[in-house]
Amino acid sequence: MLFDNYSAESVYDEVFDSSGDVRSHYQKLIKRFKKLNPDEVDSIQNTLNLFFLKQGVTFTVYNDNQGTERIFPFDPVPRVIPKKEWELLEKGLIQRITALNLFLKDIYFDQKIIKDKVIPREYIESAAHYRKEFQGVKVPHDAYIQICGSDLIRDDQGKYLILEDNGRTPSGASYMLENRAAMKQVYPELFESMRVRPVAQYPKALHQTLQSLCLDKEKEAVCVLLTPGAYNSAYYEHTFLARKMGIPIVEGRDLIIQNDMVYMKTIRGLKRVDVIYRRVDDDFIDPEVFRKDSLLGVPGLMRAYAAGNVALTNAVGTGVADDKVIYAFVPKMIKYYLGEEPILDNVETYLANEKSDLSYILENLENLVVKAANESGGYGMLVGPKSTKKEVEKFRSLIKKDPRNYIAQPMISLSTHPTYCKDVAAPRHIDLRPYVLCGEEIQVVPGGLTRVALTEGSIVVNSSQGGGSKDTWVLDY
Amino acid sequence: MLSRVAESLVWMGRYLERADNVGRIVEAIDRLTIDNQHPELSNTEAFWEPVTQILAVEVEEDLESASQDELLDLLLFSEENRNSLFSCVVAARFNARSIRDQLMNELWEVINDLYLFLKESKKDAAKRINVSEIGSKVRFSIHCIRGLVESSMNRDEGWCFLMLGMKLEKSDQTSRLLDLKSFTLSEDGKHNEILEPYIQLAVIQVSGMEIHASRNLEKNWVLLEKALMFDLVNPHSIRSSVRKVNQVLHVLSSSKIGVFGNNAKKVCGRLQADLDYKSFDGMTGSDLHEYLDHIQKSLGEVFSGVLETYTHQSEEVFAQEQSQ
């Protein structure tokens, strides 16, 4: 019933292959779903929605002045990844984070990759989040990115590609955990029969990662989570993770720097802090060094950080790797630092700042996806084939004015997945955000957040622009 | 425990108890006004105006012209009225959200559930306000929260601050309730004979003393006052609440009863002694109002004392207490 009129068109569909048959790793799931009628699925959807509403699993939207809390729409049809596919992704992600951390260590110290002319100096130095104040500042274990969310998509041949890296404050891990908890309530028998790998170990693994950053091994590291506060869009996630890890959640005003050491203000006086999982961006983290008007940070925190008296996750300055222009060089980084071919490829990327690329971009603007180098949330983006002439021309002048900050990519038709829309399952585009933890060892959580663009035909999956999510099941076989 | 968290717990406790009280008063008065057949006084003059005074509602316009629904909206849902039922629950929820990692999940769920219910009711308010449905929901939610705190919360610092907030607010609200008489009955005693039984009934219903009908509280104002102010058997009497506050303060500072390390404990100790040793024959009129005023002031001092000791410490004090 649900799948009667399902047609995946000319893209790669996760569930149905080109002949319309169900792929082997989905068979048990689809068999179960085929038995359901829309009323039953509605009931499941209601149970799920109620779960999130009661828990207050929300994010805040700012486009109406009230800062409304919304439930992140959650689809009841999970995405399934078989073991072999996952092993490839895991290897590829570990390779990538290793190269990224080597890159960050290099550019903040010896800059060999620049001297060997693999990446032009001006791209690094003009990167919006390059923090030259931290040139030469050592970080524990030379690990800059401890928590990374590299987004993956599939092209129309079913090949996995890395869409972008998020090495500053990637979010969504709490939704991954809450999604799983909700799904367990509605499909308990499927979990057992399909041997889905658990994700519940994430908070513990994250806590261990944080603790590993404290260089003083004599004591138990005091870790805190620094949040911008209850009005931040991802606030629910901050409280959720802090609670699951058993660490205090603090705001800037709860911390104070004395003698270049970090303390939190407790009712019994000051308590020393060793590691801060900061969900506050570099720009706002210390009014002494970065934005002077920031009320979210801690004056003097960078002094404590530079002196090695406190560790930050992720380190200051990782944003240079998030820059979409720098993204284009990651395959080269993998070859340069590791001497290996990338296991997971980038999406083909053209840099507006390179003359030959620029002419190609301007000639083919209506067919390309253009992105600003440092925007996120799906903003500052042009999807050529789906835009009006006016929008295309607007981007043409933006690119010409500031070529350094624009890249273009061919429009990839992301893979689709059956998604429950108004009584039937319909194909919607999805991506995948796995979570990679880099502590004393690198761990990748089996699964992650599958985001789905709920609007038909849309490839923008971000929550702030009408996206939703699905649970992601990595199988044991 | 972070100072900010301690402060949020105190405020959360206060707003929850305040919400309960507002709900109960509105529910009781709403019922009474149905029976009001006073030849001269309107419901607004007789009841709602005094209620806005004891609930510290800042009213801009003259209430005379307001309809029953407008008054209910003001007291229950108005976002401009900081002490409306909805505003109190929003504030409690905001504080709960800020310290979510410290609270039991069920506690959050009950507060969130109440908030979502009121949000829905607020939307329907233009059509009709079902006071008894709302009142019932509030009462049972707060009972549930009190139960959760009593039975499942560890008796640690978090519990102490929550208790302080709840008990200080409860005693304050009980004193305001008793003061309803002062605002309703006029100096010249013109309508007092007719209004007095109503007020007594309201006080009995709001304070949950209905089950003690056998004690004839309705006829005897002195007994009622005694029960609500001094009776140790009644867990909600001002004396019981103040005793609890005193105990908690000593637990927090781990000192013996009678030893005063901070201002909050000093004022609270004195207030408790006052309540313990007062010989009470029944106060009326301005004497009662003055006494209740004194209680409220003391409670306010205890509250600022708590904030000062545990949350508003200056940077110098922190520097001195710095530990590595």
Coordinates of C-alpha atoms in Angstrom, one line a residue, chain A residues 53-56 58 69 230-231 235-236 239 243 247-251 253-254 256 258-259 261 263-270, chain B residues 1-4 6 93-94 97-101 103 105 108-109 112 116 157 161 252-253 310 313 315 318-319 321-324:
Chain A
L53 CA 7.5 16.9 22.2
K54 CA 7.5 15.5 25.7
Q55 CA 11.3 15.4 25.9
G56 CA 11.4 18.9 24.5
T58 CA 13.6 21.0 19.9
E69 CA 11.0 26.0 19.5
A230 CA 19.1 28.6 26.4
Y231 CA 18.3 30.8 23.4
Y235 CA 20.5 24.3 23.2
Y236 CA 18.6 21.0 23.7
T239 CA 21.9 19.9 27.8
R243 CA 23.5 15.1 31.1
I247 CA 29.5 16.8 33.2
P248 CA 28.4 20.3 34.2
I249 CA 26.9 22.6 31.5
V250 CA 28.2 26.2 31.8
E251 CA 27.7 29.5 30.2
R253 CA 29.4 33.9 32.9
D254 CA 29.9 30.8 35.0
I256 CA 36.4 33.1 35.5
Q258 CA 42.6 33.7 37.4
N259 CA 46.3 33.4 36.9
M261 CA 43.7 29.2 34.8
Y263 CA 37.6 28.2 37.2
M264 CA 33.9 27.8 37.5
K265 CA 31.8 29.7 40.0
T266 CA 30.2 27.2 42.4
I267 CA 28.2 27.8 45.6
R268 CA 31.3 26.7 47.5
G269 CA 33.8 28.9 45.7
L270 CA 35.9 28.4 42.6
Chain B
M1 CA 27.1 23.2 42.0
L2 CA 27.3 26.3 39.8
S3 CA 25.9 29.5 41.4
R4 CA 23.7 30.1 38.4
A6 CA 21.5 27.2 42.4
R93 CA 10.1 26.0 32.5
F94 CA 12.7 28.4 31.3
R97 CA 15.4 24.2 30.8
S98 CA 18.6 26.1 31.8
I99 CA 19.4 23.4 34.4
R100 CA 18.0 20.5 32.5
D101 CA 21.1 18.4 33.1
L103 CA 16.8 17.6 36.9
N105 CA 13.6 13.6 33.4
W108 CA 11.1 18.2 33.3
E109 CA 8.3 16.2 31.5
N112 CA 6.8 20.8 29.9
L116 CA 2.1 22.7 26.5
E157 CA 22.4 20.8 47.4
F161 CA 17.8 25.1 46.8
L252 CA 23.4 23.8 53.3
S253 CA 25.8 25.5 55.6
Y310 CA 25.3 31.4 47.4
Q313 CA 29.4 36.4 45.5
E315 CA 34.8 38.5 42.3
F318 CA 35.9 34.3 44.7
A319 CA 39.5 35.3 44.5
E321 CA 38.3 31.4 48.2
Q322 CA 40.2 30.2 45.2
S323 CA 41.3 26.6 45.5
Q324 CA 43.4 24.5 43.1

